[in-house]
């Protein structure tokens, strides 16, 4: 079946522009519309009947839900970076984006009810997928996609956490670091993938590793306290934190103990947000490609809404291991 993405590649116009032209939306000039329609005709494009029925009911409004540890706070900078790209792509396709809340006095199924009140076409979710409120939304008939979601209830987009953690830790081991302390975030799919990569980097080299210790994502205070408690116990030569924001708390704790980075302790983290680039020294990290993740989430949700795509899948966007001055070979 020919899709708007096939027409986009053939015509040279963005998928959002193609969608607007095919659906006769505002924002496309007459000549661009003519060219796109001509390409669509040449390719034998036929709108899916089910998709046409869905489009007739569209509000062209999408929801974005941030829900972590019973909080609606936008607490991770990487979420904002991904959202910016998601917003750009979906707005180009003719959609408005609004933040989703529990709504006042909606009680049980609050998110589902709020979506229906707002007549949202679909929802992008960042959050606690084990929460009852979030699970009710995922299992409803409202199209949803999630960042770092793994399951069979909706589609998700993530990075290659296992491979890149194994790569990062393996390179630290080759630099002489065999006592690496991994302070993780809460238990979830991403944490498990990273812990598996951490252990396999040592296992493949026939070496023992320190236990992974749980703290919290996006919580510099938790990382500060964990570092102050665990460093004297394990005396690691390198510490791996769950995200940039948490790493800042850990670095403050190390300096509070009069330890120099990386002379006394090497430090690495995940995400590669603006926080990692503003620390001194700049943080070694597994940098996620936030632009590609945002685009993948947007395009998947649009396909579900406009083409009735029912396939649920986990899409993986490759990350990059970036070594900086926060890590040094062990002397």
GROMACS .gro file of C-alpha atoms in nm:
model
  331
    1UNK     CA    1   0.000   0.000   0.000
    2UNK     CA    2   0.131   0.343  -0.097
    3UNK     CA    3   0.163   0.575   0.206
    4UNK     CA    4   0.220   0.948   0.252
    5UNK     CA    5   0.583   0.863   0.333
    6UNK     CA    6   0.629   0.696  -0.007
    7UNK     CA    7   0.479   1.004  -0.174
    8UNK     CA    8   0.702   1.228   0.039
    9UNK     CA    9   1.016   1.046  -0.075
   10UNK     CA   10   0.912   1.054  -0.440
   11UNK     CA   11   0.793   1.416  -0.445
   12UNK     CA   12   1.060   1.565  -0.220
   13UNK     CA   13   0.804   1.728   0.011
   14UNK     CA   14   0.782   1.667   0.386
   15UNK     CA   15   0.529   1.404   0.506
   16UNK     CA   16   0.331   1.676   0.684
   17UNK     CA   17   0.303   1.880   0.364
   18UNK     CA   18   0.196   1.570   0.171
   19UNK     CA   19  -0.069   1.492   0.433
   20UNK     CA   20  -0.205   1.846   0.417
   21UNK     CA   21  -0.218   1.842   0.037
   22UNK     CA   22  -0.393   1.504   0.017
   23UNK     CA   23  -0.647   1.607   0.280
   24UNK     CA   24  -0.699   1.959   0.142
   25UNK     CA   25  -0.583   2.132   0.462
   26UNK     CA   26  -0.476   2.496   0.482
   27UNK     CA   27  -0.108   2.589   0.464
   28UNK     CA   28  -0.015   2.439   0.124
   29UNK     CA   29   0.010   2.661  -0.183
   30UNK     CA   30  -0.167   2.564  -0.504
   31UNK     CA   31   0.148   2.468  -0.699
   32UNK     CA   32   0.281   2.244  -0.420
   33UNK     CA   33  -0.059   2.077  -0.387
   34UNK     CA   34  -0.074   2.018  -0.763
   35UNK     CA   35   0.271   1.855  -0.768
   36UNK     CA   36   0.193   1.630  -0.473
   37UNK     CA   37  -0.142   1.521  -0.615
   38UNK     CA   38   0.024   1.446  -0.950
   39UNK     CA   39   0.289   1.226  -0.783
   40UNK     CA   40   0.020   1.052  -0.577
   41UNK     CA   41  -0.179   0.980  -0.892
   42UNK     CA   42   0.128   0.845  -1.074
   43UNK     CA   43   0.205   0.615  -0.782
   44UNK     CA   44  -0.151   0.486  -0.767
   45UNK     CA   45  -0.218   0.622  -0.418
   46UNK     CA   46  -0.560   0.522  -0.287
   47UNK     CA   47  -0.666   0.646   0.060
   48UNK     CA   48  -0.765   0.360   0.288
   49UNK     CA   49  -1.142   0.353   0.345
   50UNK     CA   50  -1.097   0.300   0.717
   51UNK     CA   51  -0.848   0.583   0.732
   52UNK     CA   52  -1.095   0.816   0.556
   53UNK     CA   53  -1.359   0.726   0.812
   54UNK     CA   54  -1.113   0.799   1.091
   55UNK     CA   55  -1.012   1.132   0.940
   56UNK     CA   56  -1.370   1.249   0.926
   57UNK     CA   57  -1.379   1.232   1.306
   58UNK     CA   58  -1.047   1.406   1.367
   59UNK     CA   59  -1.007   1.706   1.594
   60UNK     CA   60  -0.643   1.743   1.480
   61UNK     CA   61  -0.544   1.784   1.844
   62UNK     CA   62  -0.287   1.560   2.014
   63UNK     CA   63  -0.218   1.519   2.384
   64UNK     CA   64   0.119   1.487   2.555
   65UNK     CA   65   0.130   1.317   2.894
   66UNK     CA   66   0.422   1.342   3.138
   67UNK     CA   67   0.357   1.111   3.432
   68UNK     CA   68   0.649   0.998   3.648
   69UNK     CA   69   0.621   0.869   4.003
   70UNK     CA   70   0.272   1.016   4.040
   71UNK     CA   71   0.400   1.351   3.916
   72UNK     CA   72   0.301   1.557   3.613
   73UNK     CA   73   0.622   1.765   3.630
   74UNK     CA   74   0.835   1.804   3.317
   75UNK     CA   75   1.138   1.689   3.512
   76UNK     CA   76   1.369   1.549   3.241
   77UNK     CA   77   1.526   1.786   2.989
   78UNK     CA   78   1.553   1.505   2.734
   79UNK     CA   79   1.172   1.483   2.734
   80UNK     CA   80   1.152   1.849   2.634
   81UNK     CA   81   1.402   1.798   2.353
   82UNK     CA   82   1.207   1.501   2.218
   83UNK     CA   83   0.880   1.691   2.254
   84UNK     CA   84   1.015   1.985   2.053
   85UNK     CA   85   1.082   1.758   1.754
   86UNK     CA   86   0.751   1.573   1.798
   87UNK     CA   87   0.570   1.908   1.805
   88UNK     CA   88   0.746   2.031   1.492
   89UNK     CA   89   0.655   1.723   1.288
   90UNK     CA   90   0.294   1.698   1.405
   91UNK     CA   91   0.229   2.070   1.359
   92UNK     CA   92   0.365   2.042   1.004
   93UNK     CA   93   0.103   1.769   0.954
   94UNK     CA   94  -0.175   1.998   1.071
   95UNK     CA   95  -0.206   1.899   1.438
   96UNK     CA   96  -0.214   2.107   1.755
   97UNK     CA   97  -0.039   1.975   2.067
   98UNK     CA   98  -0.165   2.019   2.421
   99UNK     CA   99  -0.040   1.896   2.759
  100UNK     CA  100  -0.265   1.639   2.921
  101UNK     CA  101  -0.354   1.644   3.290
  102UNK     CA  102  -0.576   1.441   3.518
  103UNK     CA  103  -0.845   1.705   3.489
  104UNK     CA  104  -1.043   1.833   3.784
  105UNK     CA  105  -1.262   1.585   3.969
  106UNK     CA  106  -1.241   1.318   3.697
  107UNK     CA  107  -1.147   1.043   3.943
  108UNK     CA  108  -1.084   0.694   3.805
  109UNK     CA  109  -0.976   0.675   3.437
  110UNK     CA  110  -0.889   1.045   3.465
  111UNK     CA  111  -0.659   1.051   3.161
  112UNK     CA  112  -0.903   0.862   2.940
  113UNK     CA  113  -1.188   1.091   3.039
  114UNK     CA  114  -0.978   1.400   2.983
  115UNK     CA  115  -0.881   1.276   2.635
  116UNK     CA  116  -1.247   1.227   2.545
  117UNK     CA  117  -1.346   1.568   2.681
  118UNK     CA  118  -1.069   1.728   2.472
  119UNK     CA  119  -1.155   1.502   2.174
  120UNK     CA  120  -0.787   1.416   2.132
  121UNK     CA  121  -0.692   1.213   1.825
  122UNK     CA  122  -0.396   1.052   2.001
  123UNK     CA  123  -0.147   1.082   2.286
  124UNK     CA  124   0.230   1.078   2.329
  125UNK     CA  125   0.325   0.936   2.669
  126UNK     CA  126   0.638   0.988   2.877
  127UNK     CA  127   0.608   0.810   3.204
  128UNK     CA  128   0.528   0.541   3.450
  129UNK     CA  129   0.374   0.271   3.232
  130UNK     CA  130   0.297   0.061   3.539
  131UNK     CA  131   0.059   0.324   3.677
  132UNK     CA  132  -0.309   0.224   3.672
  133UNK     CA  133  -0.409   0.561   3.525
  134UNK     CA  134  -0.154   0.534   3.243
  135UNK     CA  135  -0.237   0.169   3.177
  136UNK     CA  136  -0.607   0.255   3.143
  137UNK     CA  137  -0.515   0.509   2.876
  138UNK     CA  138  -0.288   0.265   2.691
  139UNK     CA  139  -0.558  -0.006   2.687
  140UNK     CA  140  -0.831   0.232   2.570
  141UNK     CA  141  -0.923   0.283   2.203
  142UNK     CA  142  -0.731   0.615   2.197
  143UNK     CA  143  -0.416   0.589   1.978
  144UNK     CA  144  -0.102   0.616   2.193
  145UNK     CA  145   0.275   0.594   2.152
  146UNK     CA  146   0.534   0.602   2.429
  147UNK     CA  147   0.898   0.695   2.475
  148UNK     CA  148   1.095   0.407   2.631
  149UNK     CA  149   0.787   0.182   2.631
  150UNK     CA  150   0.824  -0.192   2.581
  151UNK     CA  151   0.509  -0.398   2.570
  152UNK     CA  152   0.235  -0.526   2.344
  153UNK     CA  153  -0.034  -0.269   2.427
  154UNK     CA  154   0.100   0.019   2.215
  155UNK     CA  155   0.402   0.117   2.007
  156UNK     CA  156   0.712   0.268   2.160
  157UNK     CA  157   1.040   0.431   2.062
  158UNK     CA  158   1.362   0.383   2.257
  159UNK     CA  159   1.738   0.382   2.208
  160UNK     CA  160   1.968   0.079   2.204
  161UNK     CA  161   2.026   0.093   2.581
  162UNK     CA  162   2.175  -0.254   2.614
  163UNK     CA  163   2.433  -0.223   2.337
  164UNK     CA  164   2.545   0.127   2.423
  165UNK     CA  165   2.575   0.055   2.796
  166UNK     CA  166   2.786  -0.249   2.715
  167UNK     CA  167   2.998  -0.037   2.481
  168UNK     CA  168   3.047   0.244   2.736
  169UNK     CA  169   3.132   0.009   3.023
  170UNK     CA  170   3.356  -0.203   2.800
  171UNK     CA  171   3.559   0.101   2.705
  172UNK     CA  172   3.592   0.201   3.071
  173UNK     CA  173   3.718  -0.150   3.151
  174UNK     CA  174   3.974  -0.124   2.871
  175UNK     CA  175   4.087   0.204   3.032
  176UNK     CA  176   4.167   0.005   3.347
  177UNK     CA  177   3.845   0.064   3.541
  178UNK     CA  178   3.728  -0.264   3.693
  179UNK     CA  179   3.561  -0.113   4.000
  180UNK     CA  180   3.272   0.067   3.832
  181UNK     CA  181   2.975   0.162   4.047
  182UNK     CA  182   2.644   0.181   3.857
  183UNK     CA  183   2.388   0.395   4.041
  184UNK     CA  184   2.064   0.327   3.851
  185UNK     CA  185   1.720   0.481   3.834
  186UNK     CA  186   1.398   0.307   3.937
  187UNK     CA  187   1.332  -0.045   3.810
  188UNK     CA  188   1.179  -0.044   3.462
  189UNK     CA  189   1.254  -0.174   3.113
  190UNK     CA  190   1.528   0.082   3.045
  191UNK     CA  191   1.699   0.015   3.379
  192UNK     CA  192   1.694  -0.360   3.316
  193UNK     CA  193   1.843  -0.321   2.968
  194UNK     CA  194   2.122  -0.101   3.101
  195UNK     CA  195   2.197  -0.334   3.393
  196UNK     CA  196   2.215  -0.627   3.150
  197UNK     CA  197   2.459  -0.437   2.927
  198UNK     CA  198   2.666  -0.339   3.231
  199UNK     CA  199   2.697  -0.698   3.353
  200UNK     CA  200   2.767  -0.840   3.006
  201UNK     CA  201   3.055  -0.598   2.950
  202UNK     CA  202   3.230  -0.756   3.250
  203UNK     CA  203   3.107  -1.109   3.181
  204UNK     CA  204   3.247  -1.109   2.827
  205UNK     CA  205   3.587  -1.017   2.968
  206UNK     CA  206   3.572  -1.277   3.244
  207UNK     CA  207   3.572  -1.017   3.519
  208UNK     CA  208   3.364  -0.962   3.833
  209UNK     CA  209   3.156  -0.648   3.876
  210UNK     CA  210   3.019  -0.438   4.159
  211UNK     CA  211   2.647  -0.465   4.236
  212UNK     CA  212   2.416  -0.213   4.069
  213UNK     CA  213   2.258   0.018   4.327
  214UNK     CA  214   1.914   0.172   4.278
  215UNK     CA  215   1.851   0.545   4.324
  216UNK     CA  216   1.613   0.765   4.120
  217UNK     CA  217   1.597   0.911   3.771
  218UNK     CA  218   1.621   1.292   3.747
  219UNK     CA  219   1.695   1.331   4.117
  220UNK     CA  220   2.031   1.495   4.196
  221UNK     CA  221   1.962   1.481   4.570
  222UNK     CA  222   1.914   1.102   4.559
  223UNK     CA  223   2.237   1.064   4.360
  224UNK     CA  224   2.419   1.294   4.601
  225UNK     CA  225   2.313   1.085   4.901
  226UNK     CA  226   2.382   0.753   4.724
  227UNK     CA  227   2.731   0.867   4.623
  228UNK     CA  228   2.817   0.991   4.972
  229UNK     CA  229   2.704   0.658   5.118
  230UNK     CA  230   2.844   0.418   4.857
  231UNK     CA  231   3.182   0.566   4.766
  232UNK     CA  232   3.344   0.491   5.104
  233UNK     CA  233   3.203   0.137   5.089
  234UNK     CA  234   3.310   0.039   4.735
  235UNK     CA  235   3.590   0.286   4.653
  236UNK     CA  236   3.502   0.279   4.278
  237UNK     CA  237   3.740   0.422   4.020
  238UNK     CA  238   3.443   0.514   3.798
  239UNK     CA  239   3.073   0.583   3.859
  240UNK     CA  240   2.787   0.554   3.609
  241UNK     CA  241   2.472   0.760   3.676
  242UNK     CA  242   2.121   0.709   3.528
  243UNK     CA  243   2.087   1.054   3.365
  244UNK     CA  244   2.261   1.390   3.330
  245UNK     CA  245   2.060   1.566   3.599
  246UNK     CA  246   2.131   1.292   3.854
  247UNK     CA  247   2.499   1.293   3.759
  248UNK     CA  248   2.527   1.656   3.866
  249UNK     CA  249   2.422   1.557   4.218
  250UNK     CA  250   2.676   1.276   4.218
  251UNK     CA  251   2.955   1.506   4.099
  252UNK     CA  252   2.871   1.751   4.379
  253UNK     CA  253   2.896   1.468   4.632
  254UNK     CA  254   3.239   1.363   4.500
  255UNK     CA  255   3.366   1.719   4.523
  256UNK     CA  256   3.219   1.744   4.873
  257UNK     CA  257   3.445   1.450   4.962
  258UNK     CA  258   3.744   1.638   4.810
  259UNK     CA  259   3.764   1.398   4.516
  260UNK     CA  260   3.874   1.522   4.173
  261UNK     CA  261   3.699   1.426   3.847
  262UNK     CA  262   3.851   1.239   3.662
  263UNK     CA  263   4.180   1.226   3.855
  264UNK     CA  264   4.030   1.033   4.147
  265UNK     CA  265   3.701   0.913   3.996
  266UNK     CA  266   3.579   0.897   3.636
  267UNK     CA  267   3.210   0.982   3.581
  268UNK     CA  268   2.972   0.885   3.300
  269UNK     CA  269   2.598   0.909   3.244
  270UNK     CA  270   2.308   0.872   3.001
  271UNK     CA  271   2.101   1.101   2.774
  272UNK     CA  272   2.347   1.371   2.663
  273UNK     CA  273   2.111   1.662   2.729
  274UNK     CA  274   2.226   2.022   2.766
  275UNK     CA  275   2.308   1.946   3.131
  276UNK     CA  276   2.587   1.706   3.030
  277UNK     CA  277   2.744   1.975   2.813
  278UNK     CA  278   2.743   2.246   3.081
  279UNK     CA  279   2.921   2.056   3.359
  280UNK     CA  280   3.289   2.093   3.430
  281UNK     CA  281   3.435   1.865   3.316
  282UNK     CA  282   3.182   1.791   3.043
  283UNK     CA  283   3.015   1.455   3.103
  284UNK     CA  284   3.098   1.135   2.918
  285UNK     CA  285   2.761   0.990   2.818
  286UNK     CA  286   2.543   0.767   2.608
  287UNK     CA  287   2.385   1.044   2.399
  288UNK     CA  288   2.036   0.973   2.268
  289UNK     CA  289   1.937   1.110   1.926
  290UNK     CA  290   1.644   1.319   2.048
  291UNK     CA  291   1.557   1.449   1.701
  292UNK     CA  292   1.521   1.103   1.548
  293UNK     CA  293   1.328   0.980   1.854
  294UNK     CA  294   1.085   1.274   1.833
  295UNK     CA  295   1.035   1.223   1.460
  296UNK     CA  296   0.979   0.848   1.500
  297UNK     CA  297   0.717   0.904   1.772
  298UNK     CA  298   0.537   1.167   1.566
  299UNK     CA  299   0.535   0.968   1.243
  300UNK     CA  300   0.416   0.651   1.414
  301UNK     CA  301   0.128   0.829   1.589
  302UNK     CA  302   0.023   1.002   1.265
  303UNK     CA  303   0.022   0.669   1.079
  304UNK     CA  304  -0.201   0.516   1.346
  305UNK     CA  305  -0.444   0.807   1.329
  306UNK     CA  306  -0.450   0.876   0.956
  307UNK     CA  307  -0.391   0.534   0.806
  308UNK     CA  308  -0.541   0.314   1.074
  309UNK     CA  309  -0.205   0.136   1.121
  310UNK     CA  310  -0.265  -0.135   1.380
  311UNK     CA  311   0.086  -0.283   1.405
  312UNK     CA  312   0.232  -0.238   1.754
  313UNK     CA  313   0.612  -0.227   1.752
  314UNK     CA  314   0.918  -0.111   1.940
  315UNK     CA  315   1.126   0.120   1.722
  316UNK     CA  316   1.492   0.157   1.819
  317UNK     CA  317   1.694   0.472   1.747
  318UNK     CA  318   2.069   0.426   1.774
  319UNK     CA  319   2.246   0.631   2.043
  320UNK     CA  320   2.610   0.739   2.053
  321UNK     CA  321   2.878   0.685   2.317
  322UNK     CA  322   3.060   1.016   2.371
  323UNK     CA  323   3.379   1.016   2.579
  324UNK     CA  324   3.491   1.350   2.727
  325UNK     CA  325   3.719   1.480   3.002
  326UNK     CA  326   3.507   1.333   3.283
  327UNK     CA  327   3.668   0.993   3.217
  328UNK     CA  328   4.039   0.913   3.211
  329UNK     CA  329   4.252   0.596   3.196
  330UNK     CA  330   4.329   0.451   3.536
  331UNK     CA  331   4.694   0.512   3.628
   0.00000   0.00000   0.00000
